[in-house]
């Protein structure tokens, strides 16, 4: 029996709260592999999954099916490990906050870059803006707080760190993350079949490049 | 084809939004008051999801050089065709070159103008909705814009007028199911005591509320909530205690606890609440 708290989020959505945050990815993978009738969309976040329902779906029925799916996911833990090769994102490490961020982390710029490029990052969830993926890599050891002040415009392609995550700004938006570099890779393009490069579960590796 | 002579305060193209794109970080968006929107389409014989114009407060003036069949629903803006007053939620036959004009609404906030055939603009991720937060879909209308009209559907309007009441200017009551984070508050049911007022900075993203009377919402838990998904109608409470109720273009994730969520059927009424108008929450249980 998996420990799962299901909370109402109005009459057309449910918030799934697994007891272990680490199971969120497995739950989402399971729901994608075997769609649950009555579910319109799923939205994983740091420790929860929001599930929206189709019009007319009965929440208590969907809830029962979700519990089954989550148990199945719990049984399948560990199989999730390595799917495809990670995406390679070329980065020019020229960000305005690179020096400050390295000193906050008590390391040299080169060490920061080595850690950023040396780890595989995995998208935990998306949000904030279309295509904005929260990439995590506990092993990288690059957990740093947000800037005290948010910038009114962070250019598209900015590679940044904050709150234990790394992200690439898909388009110019305000933002308070610490910018360490730039990529020319187009993270978001609504004309592509899959407009976002980074989706929950996507793994990426940052590669140092002179021209980003 | 139609031409925008004056866009009013804010006019956008909307349909029923783009469900199914959470994995790309994209919310649903779409018409804020879906009931008025689908009614406008039904009146002109369109499929319910055909793209139409959503206009905040009124002041929209459109030119139809070759005529059209149109309908206006939602907020109670005075409607005229070539200066002649027309009824709301009725089928408007614009035979030959005409001007359709909306005055300023006396009650309600959002008007919908549907044109038989639908507004024909390119779809983004399967929808013609303008998501004002994400910046997706067609730009808000500007004076001089020319918009295509789609091929007329096979169906014909089945009624001439729909007897719907205009949105109220008085106190609005909407039903709320507590949660998902009501346990973060000392007395979550205080939400249902007294009334609230919509702030002037309310928009398609959400209604910002101030307390008129009743106790403030105070937190029991003071930690940070890890980012989580936000449903339509979520009543998110930042540390200031002034809630935001999420409407069509709301961010899909957020970091403040949601004390309760307005039920789906009442979100349309919420979308017609004007800045300064008062509202009240009532408990809802399945």
Coordinates of N, CA, C and O in Angstrom, one line a residue, chain A residues 18-148:
Chain A
X18 N 2.1 12.4 -2.6 CA 2.8 11.2 -2.2 C 3.6 11.4 -0.9 O 4.1 12.5 -0.7
X19 N 3.6 10.4 0.0 CA 4.3 10.6 1.2 C 5.8 10.9 0.9 O 6.5 11.7 1.6
X20 N 6.3 10.2 -0.1 CA 7.7 10.5 -0.5 C 7.8 11.3 -1.7 O 7.2 10.9 -2.8
X21 N 8.5 12.5 -1.6 CA 8.5 13.4 -2.8 C 9.2 12.7 -4.0 O 8.9 13.0 -5.1
X22 N 10.1 11.7 -3.7 CA 10.8 11.0 -4.7 C 9.9 10.2 -5.7 O 10.4 9.8 -6.7
X23 N 8.7 10.0 -5.3 CA 7.8 9.1 -6.1 C 7.0 9.9 -7.1 O 6.3 9.4 -8.0
X24 N 7.1 11.3 -7.1 CA 6.4 12.1 -8.0 C 6.6 11.7 -9.5 O 5.7 11.5 -10.2
X25 N 7.9 11.6 -9.8 CA 8.3 11.3 -11.2 C 7.7 9.9 -11.6 O 7.2 9.8 -12.7
X26 N 7.7 8.9 -10.7 CA 7.2 7.6 -11.0 C 5.7 7.7 -11.2 O 5.1 7.0 -12.1
X27 N 5.0 8.5 -10.4 CA 3.6 8.6 -10.5 C 3.2 9.2 -11.9 O 2.3 8.7 -12.6
X28 N 3.9 10.3 -12.3 CA 3.6 10.9 -13.5 C 3.9 10.0 -14.7 O 3.1 9.9 -15.7
X29 N 5.0 9.3 -14.6 CA 5.4 8.3 -15.7 C 4.3 7.3 -15.8 O 3.9 6.9 -16.9
X30 N 3.8 6.8 -14.7 CA 2.7 5.8 -14.7 C 1.4 6.3 -15.3 O 0.8 5.6 -16.1
X31 N 1.1 7.6 -15.0 CA -0.1 8.2 -15.5 C 0.0 8.4 -17.0 O -1.0 8.4 -17.8
X32 N 1.2 8.6 -17.5 CA 1.4 8.8 -18.9 C 1.4 7.5 -19.6 O 0.8 7.3 -20.7
X33 N 2.0 6.5 -19.0 CA 2.0 5.1 -19.6 C 0.7 4.5 -19.7 O 0.3 3.9 -20.7
X34 N -0.1 4.7 -18.6 CA -1.5 4.1 -18.6 C -2.5 5.2 -18.2 O -2.8 5.3 -17.0
X35 N -3.0 5.9 -19.2 CA -3.9 7.0 -18.8 C -5.1 6.6 -18.0 O -5.6 5.5 -18.2
X36 N -5.5 7.4 -17.0 CA -6.6 7.1 -16.2 C -7.8 7.8 -16.7 O -7.8 9.0 -17.0
X37 N -8.9 7.0 -16.9 CA -10.1 7.6 -17.5 C -10.6 8.7 -16.6 O -10.7 8.6 -15.4
X38 N -11.0 9.8 -17.2 CA -11.6 11.0 -16.5 C -10.5 12.0 -16.2 O -10.8 13.1 -15.8
X39 N -9.2 11.7 -16.4 CA -8.2 12.7 -16.2 C -7.9 13.5 -17.5 O -7.7 12.9 -18.5
X40 N -7.9 14.8 -17.3 CA -7.7 15.6 -18.5 C -6.2 15.9 -18.6 O -5.6 15.8 -19.7
X41 N -5.5 16.3 -17.5 CA -4.1 16.7 -17.6 C -3.5 16.5 -16.3 O -4.2 16.5 -15.2
X42 N -2.2 16.2 -16.3 CA -1.4 16.1 -15.0 C -0.3 17.1 -14.9 O 0.3 17.3 -16.0
X43 N -0.1 17.6 -13.8 CA 0.9 18.7 -13.6 C 1.8 18.4 -12.4 O 1.4 18.6 -11.2
X44 N 2.9 17.8 -12.6 CA 3.8 17.5 -11.5 C 4.5 18.7 -11.0 O 4.8 19.7 -11.8
X45 N 4.8 18.8 -9.7 CA 5.5 19.9 -9.2 C 6.6 19.4 -8.2 O 6.9 18.2 -8.3
X46 N 7.0 20.2 -7.3 CA 8.1 19.8 -6.4 C 7.8 18.5 -5.7 O 8.6 17.5 -5.6
X47 N 6.7 18.4 -5.1 CA 6.3 17.2 -4.2 C 4.9 16.7 -4.5 O 4.4 15.9 -3.7
X48 N 4.2 17.3 -5.4 CA 2.8 17.0 -5.7 C 2.5 16.8 -7.1 O 3.3 17.2 -8.0
X49 N 1.4 16.2 -7.4 CA 0.9 16.2 -8.8 C -0.5 16.7 -8.8 O -1.4 16.2 -8.1
X50 N -0.8 17.8 -9.6 CA -2.2 18.2 -9.8 C -2.8 17.5 -10.9 O -2.2 17.4 -12.0
X51 N -4.0 17.0 -10.7 CA -4.6 16.2 -11.8 C -5.9 17.0 -12.1 O -6.7 17.2 -11.2
X52 N -6.1 17.4 -13.3 CA -7.4 18.0 -13.7 C -8.3 17.0 -14.3 O -7.8 16.1 -15.0
X53 N -9.6 17.2 -14.1 CA -10.6 16.2 -14.6 C -11.3 16.6 -15.8 O -11.6 17.8 -16.0
X54 N -11.8 15.7 -16.6 CA -12.6 16.0 -17.8 C -14.0 16.4 -17.2 O -14.4 16.0 -16.2
X55 N -14.6 17.3 -18.0 CA -16.0 17.7 -17.6 C -16.8 16.5 -17.4 O -16.8 15.6 -18.2
X56 N -17.6 16.4 -16.3 CA -18.5 15.3 -16.1 C -17.9 14.1 -15.4 O -18.6 13.2 -15.0
X57 N -16.5 14.1 -15.3 CA -15.9 13.0 -14.6 C -16.2 13.0 -13.1 O -16.4 14.1 -12.5
X58 N -16.4 11.9 -12.5 CA -16.8 11.8 -11.1 C -15.5 11.7 -10.2 O -14.8 10.7 -10.3
X59 N -15.2 12.7 -9.4 CA -13.9 12.7 -8.7 C -13.7 11.5 -7.9 O -12.5 11.0 -7.9
X60 N -14.7 10.9 -7.2 CA -14.4 9.8 -6.4 C -14.0 8.5 -7.2 O -13.2 7.8 -6.7
X61 N -14.6 8.4 -8.4 CA -14.2 7.3 -9.3 C -12.7 7.5 -9.7 O -11.9 6.5 -9.7
X62 N -12.5 8.7 -10.2 CA -11.1 9.0 -10.7 C -10.1 8.8 -9.5 O -9.0 8.2 -9.7
X63 N -10.5 9.2 -8.3 CA -9.6 9.0 -7.2 C -9.3 7.6 -6.9 O -8.1 7.2 -6.7
X64 N -10.2 6.7 -7.0 CA -10.0 5.3 -6.9 C -9.0 4.7 -7.9 O -8.1 4.0 -7.6
X65 N -9.2 5.2 -9.2 CA -8.3 4.7 -10.3 C -6.9 5.3 -10.1 O -5.9 4.6 -10.4
X66 N -6.9 6.5 -9.6 CA -5.5 7.1 -9.4 C -4.8 6.3 -8.3 O -3.6 6.1 -8.4
X67 N -5.5 5.9 -7.2 CA -4.8 5.2 -6.2 C -4.2 3.9 -6.7 O -3.1 3.5 -6.4
X68 N -5.0 3.2 -7.6 CA -4.5 2.0 -8.2 C -3.2 2.3 -9.1 O -2.2 1.6 -9.0
X69 N -3.3 3.4 -9.8 CA -2.2 3.7 -10.7 C -0.9 4.0 -9.8 O 0.2 3.7 -10.2
X70 N -1.1 4.7 -8.7 CA 0.0 5.1 -7.9 C 0.6 3.9 -7.2 O 1.8 3.8 -7.1
X71 N -0.2 2.9 -6.9 CA 0.3 1.7 -6.3 C 1.2 0.9 -7.4 O 2.2 0.4 -7.0
X72 N 0.6 0.9 -8.6 CA 1.4 0.3 -9.7 C 2.7 1.0 -9.9 O 3.8 0.4 -10.1
X73 N 2.7 2.3 -9.8 CA 3.9 3.1 -9.9 C 4.9 2.8 -8.8 O 6.1 2.6 -9.0
X74 N 4.4 2.6 -7.6 CA 5.3 2.3 -6.5 C 6.0 0.9 -6.7 O 7.1 0.8 -6.4
X75 N 5.2 0.0 -7.3 CA 5.8 -1.3 -7.5 C 6.9 -1.3 -8.6 O 7.7 -2.1 -8.7
X76 N 6.8 -0.3 -9.4 CA 7.7 -0.2 -10.6 C 8.9 0.8 -10.3 O 9.6 1.2 -11.2
X77 N 9.0 1.2 -9.1 CA 10.1 2.2 -8.8 C 11.5 1.6 -9.1 O 11.7 0.4 -8.9
X78 N 12.3 2.4 -9.6 CA 13.7 2.0 -9.9 C 13.8 1.6 -11.4 O 14.8 1.8 -12.0
X79 N 12.7 1.2 -12.0 CA 12.7 0.9 -13.4 C 12.8 2.1 -14.3 O 13.1 2.1 -15.5
X80 N 12.5 3.3 -13.6 CA 12.4 4.5 -14.3 C 13.8 5.0 -14.8 O 13.9 5.7 -15.8
X81 N 14.8 4.5 -14.1 CA 16.2 5.0 -14.2 C 16.6 5.7 -15.5 O 16.3 6.9 -15.6
X82 N 17.1 5.0 -16.4 CA 17.7 5.7 -17.6 C 17.0 5.4 -18.9 O 17.0 4.2 -19.3
X83 N 16.4 6.4 -19.4 CA 15.7 6.2 -20.7 C 16.6 6.5 -21.8 O 17.5 5.9 -22.1
X84 N 16.3 7.7 -22.4 CA 17.1 8.1 -23.6 C 18.4 8.8 -23.1 O 18.6 9.1 -22.0
X85 N 19.3 9.1 -24.1 CA 20.5 9.9 -23.8 C 20.0 11.3 -23.4 O 19.0 11.8 -23.9
X86 N 20.7 12.0 -22.5 CA 20.3 13.3 -22.2 C 20.5 14.3 -23.3 O 21.3 14.1 -24.2
X87 N 19.6 15.3 -23.3 CA 19.8 16.4 -24.3 C 21.1 17.1 -24.0 O 21.4 17.3 -22.8
X88 N 21.8 17.6 -25.0 CA 23.0 18.4 -24.7 C 22.7 19.9 -25.0 O 22.2 20.2 -26.1
X89 N 22.9 20.7 -24.0 CA 22.6 22.1 -24.1 C 24.0 22.9 -24.1 O 24.6 22.9 -23.0
X90 N 24.4 23.4 -25.2 CA 25.7 24.2 -25.2 C 25.5 25.5 -24.5 O 24.6 26.2 -24.7
X91 N 26.5 25.8 -23.6 CA 26.4 27.0 -22.8 C 27.7 27.8 -22.9 O 28.8 27.2 -22.7
X92 N 27.5 29.1 -23.0 CA 28.7 30.0 -22.9 C 28.6 30.5 -21.5 O 27.6 31.2 -21.1
X93 N 29.6 30.2 -20.6 CA 29.5 30.7 -19.2 C 30.0 32.1 -19.1 O 31.1 32.4 -18.6
X94 N 29.1 33.0 -19.4 CA 29.4 34.4 -19.4 C 28.3 35.2 -18.6 O 28.1 36.4 -18.8
X95 N 27.6 34.5 -17.7 CA 26.5 35.2 -17.0 C 26.9 36.3 -16.1 O 28.0 36.2 -15.5
X96 N 26.0 37.3 -15.9 CA 26.3 38.5 -15.1 C 26.5 38.1 -13.6 O 27.2 38.8 -12.9
X97 N 25.9 36.9 -13.2 CA 26.0 36.6 -11.8 C 27.0 35.4 -11.5 O 27.1 34.9 -10.4
X98 N 27.8 35.1 -12.6 CA 28.7 33.9 -12.4 C 29.7 34.1 -11.3 O 29.8 33.2 -10.4
X99 N 30.3 35.2 -11.2 CA 31.4 35.4 -10.2 C 30.7 35.4 -8.8 O 31.2 34.7 -7.9
X100 N 29.6 36.2 -8.6 CA 29.0 36.2 -7.3 C 28.5 34.9 -6.9 O 28.6 34.5 -5.7
X101 N 27.9 34.1 -7.9 CA 27.3 32.8 -7.5 C 28.4 31.9 -7.1 O 28.2 31.2 -6.1
X102 N 29.5 31.9 -7.8 CA 30.6 31.0 -7.4 C 31.1 31.4 -6.0 O 31.3 30.5 -5.2
X103 N 31.2 32.6 -5.7 CA 31.7 33.0 -4.3 C 30.7 32.7 -3.3 O 31.0 32.3 -2.2
X104 N 29.4 32.8 -3.6 CA 28.3 32.4 -2.6 C 28.4 30.9 -2.3 O 28.1 30.4 -1.2
X105 N 28.8 30.1 -3.3 CA 28.9 28.6 -3.2 C 30.3 28.3 -2.7 O 30.6 27.1 -2.5
X106 N 31.2 29.3 -2.5 CA 32.5 29.1 -1.9 C 33.3 28.2 -2.8 O 33.9 27.2 -2.4
X107 N 33.3 28.5 -4.1 CA 34.1 27.8 -5.1 C 34.5 28.7 -6.2 O 34.1 29.8 -6.3
X108 N 35.5 28.2 -7.0 CA 36.0 29.1 -8.1 C 34.9 29.0 -9.2 O 34.1 28.1 -9.3
X109 N 35.0 30.0 -10.2 CA 34.1 29.9 -11.3 C 34.3 28.6 -12.1 O 33.4 28.0 -12.6
X110 N 35.6 28.2 -12.3 CA 35.9 27.0 -13.0 C 35.2 25.8 -12.3 O 34.7 24.9 -13.0
X111 N 35.3 25.8 -11.0 CA 34.7 24.6 -10.3 C 33.2 24.6 -10.5 O 32.5 23.6 -10.7
X112 N 32.6 25.8 -10.4 CA 31.1 25.9 -10.6 C 30.8 25.4 -12.0 O 29.8 24.5 -12.2
X113 N 31.5 25.8 -13.0 CA 31.3 25.4 -14.4 C 31.5 23.8 -14.5 O 30.7 23.1 -15.1
X114 N 32.5 23.4 -13.9 CA 32.8 21.9 -13.9 C 31.6 21.1 -13.3 O 31.2 20.1 -13.8
X115 N 31.1 21.6 -12.2 CA 30.0 20.9 -11.6 C 28.7 21.0 -12.4 O 27.9 20.1 -12.5
X116 N 28.5 22.2 -13.0 CA 27.3 22.4 -13.8 C 27.3 21.5 -15.0 O 26.3 20.9 -15.4
X117 N 28.5 21.4 -15.6 CA 28.6 20.5 -16.9 C 28.8 19.1 -16.5 O 28.6 18.2 -17.4
X118 N 29.3 18.8 -15.3 CA 29.7 17.4 -15.0 C 28.5 16.5 -14.6 O 28.7 15.3 -14.5
X119 N 27.3 17.2 -14.3 CA 26.2 16.4 -13.8 C 25.1 16.2 -14.9 O 25.1 17.1 -15.8
X120 N 24.3 15.2 -14.7 CA 23.1 15.1 -15.6 C 22.0 15.7 -14.7 O 21.8 15.4 -13.6
X121 N 21.3 16.6 -15.4 CA 20.2 17.3 -14.7 C 18.9 16.7 -15.2 O 18.7 16.3 -16.4
X122 N 17.9 16.6 -14.3 CA 16.6 16.0 -14.7 C 15.5 17.0 -14.4 O 15.5 17.7 -13.3
X123 N 14.6 17.2 -15.4 CA 13.5 18.1 -15.2 C 12.5 17.6 -14.2 O 11.8 16.5 -14.5
X124 N 12.3 18.2 -13.1 CA 11.4 17.8 -12.0 C 10.0 18.3 -12.4 O 9.0 17.5 -12.3
X125 N 9.9 19.5 -12.9 CA 8.5 20.0 -13.3 C 8.7 21.3 -14.1 O 9.9 21.8 -14.2
X126 N 7.7 21.7 -14.7 CA 7.7 23.0 -15.5 C 6.7 23.9 -14.9 O 5.8 23.5 -14.2
X127 N 6.9 25.2 -15.2 CA 6.0 26.2 -14.6 C 6.6 27.6 -14.9 O 7.6 27.7 -15.6
X128 N 6.0 28.6 -14.3 CA 6.5 29.9 -14.3 C 6.2 30.5 -15.7 O 5.6 31.6 -15.8
X129 N 6.7 29.9 -16.8 CA 6.5 30.3 -18.1 C 6.5 29.1 -19.0 O 7.1 28.1 -18.7
X130 N 5.9 29.2 -20.2 CA 6.0 28.0 -21.1 C 7.4 27.6 -21.4 O 8.2 28.4 -21.7
X131 N 7.6 26.3 -21.2 CA 9.0 25.7 -21.5 C 10.0 26.0 -20.4 O 11.1 25.6 -20.5
X132 N 9.6 26.6 -19.3 CA 10.5 26.8 -18.2 C 10.6 25.6 -17.3 O 9.7 25.3 -16.5
X133 N 11.6 24.8 -17.4 CA 11.8 23.5 -16.7 C 12.7 23.7 -15.5 O 13.7 24.3 -15.6
X134 N 12.2 23.1 -14.3 CA 13.1 23.2 -13.1 C 13.9 21.9 -13.2 O 13.4 20.8 -13.0
X135 N 15.2 22.1 -13.4 CA 16.2 21.0 -13.5 C 16.8 20.7 -12.2 O 17.4 21.7 -11.6
X136 N 16.8 19.5 -11.8 CA 17.5 19.2 -10.5 C 18.6 18.2 -10.7 O 18.6 17.3 -11.6
X137 N 19.6 18.3 -9.8 CA 20.7 17.4 -9.9 C 21.4 17.5 -8.5 O 22.3 18.2 -8.3
X138 N 20.9 16.7 -7.6 CA 21.4 16.8 -6.2 C 22.9 16.6 -6.1 O 23.5 17.3 -5.3
X139 N 23.4 15.8 -7.0 CA 24.9 15.6 -6.9 C 25.7 16.8 -7.3 O 26.9 16.8 -7.0
X140 N 25.1 17.7 -8.1 CA 25.9 18.8 -8.6 C 26.3 19.7 -7.4 O 27.3 20.5 -7.5
X141 N 25.5 19.7 -6.3 CA 25.8 20.6 -5.2 C 25.8 22.1 -5.5 O 26.7 22.8 -5.1
X142 N 24.9 22.5 -6.3 CA 24.8 23.9 -6.7 C 23.6 24.6 -6.2 O 22.9 25.3 -7.0
X143 N 23.2 24.3 -5.0 CA 22.0 24.9 -4.4 C 22.4 26.3 -3.9 O 23.2 26.5 -3.0
X144 N 21.7 27.3 -4.5 CA 22.0 28.7 -4.1 C 20.7 29.5 -4.1 O 19.7 29.1 -4.8
X145 N 20.6 30.5 -3.2 CA 19.3 31.2 -3.1 C 19.1 32.1 -4.3 O 20.0 32.5 -5.0
X146 N 17.9 32.5 -4.5 CA 17.5 33.5 -5.5 C 18.2 34.9 -5.2 O 18.6 35.1 -4.1
X147 N 18.3 35.7 -6.2 CA 18.8 37.1 -6.0 C 17.8 37.8 -5.1 O 16.6 37.5 -5.0
X148 N 18.3 38.8 -4.3 CA 17.5 39.6 -3.5 C 16.5 40.4 -4.3 O 15.3 40.6 -3.9

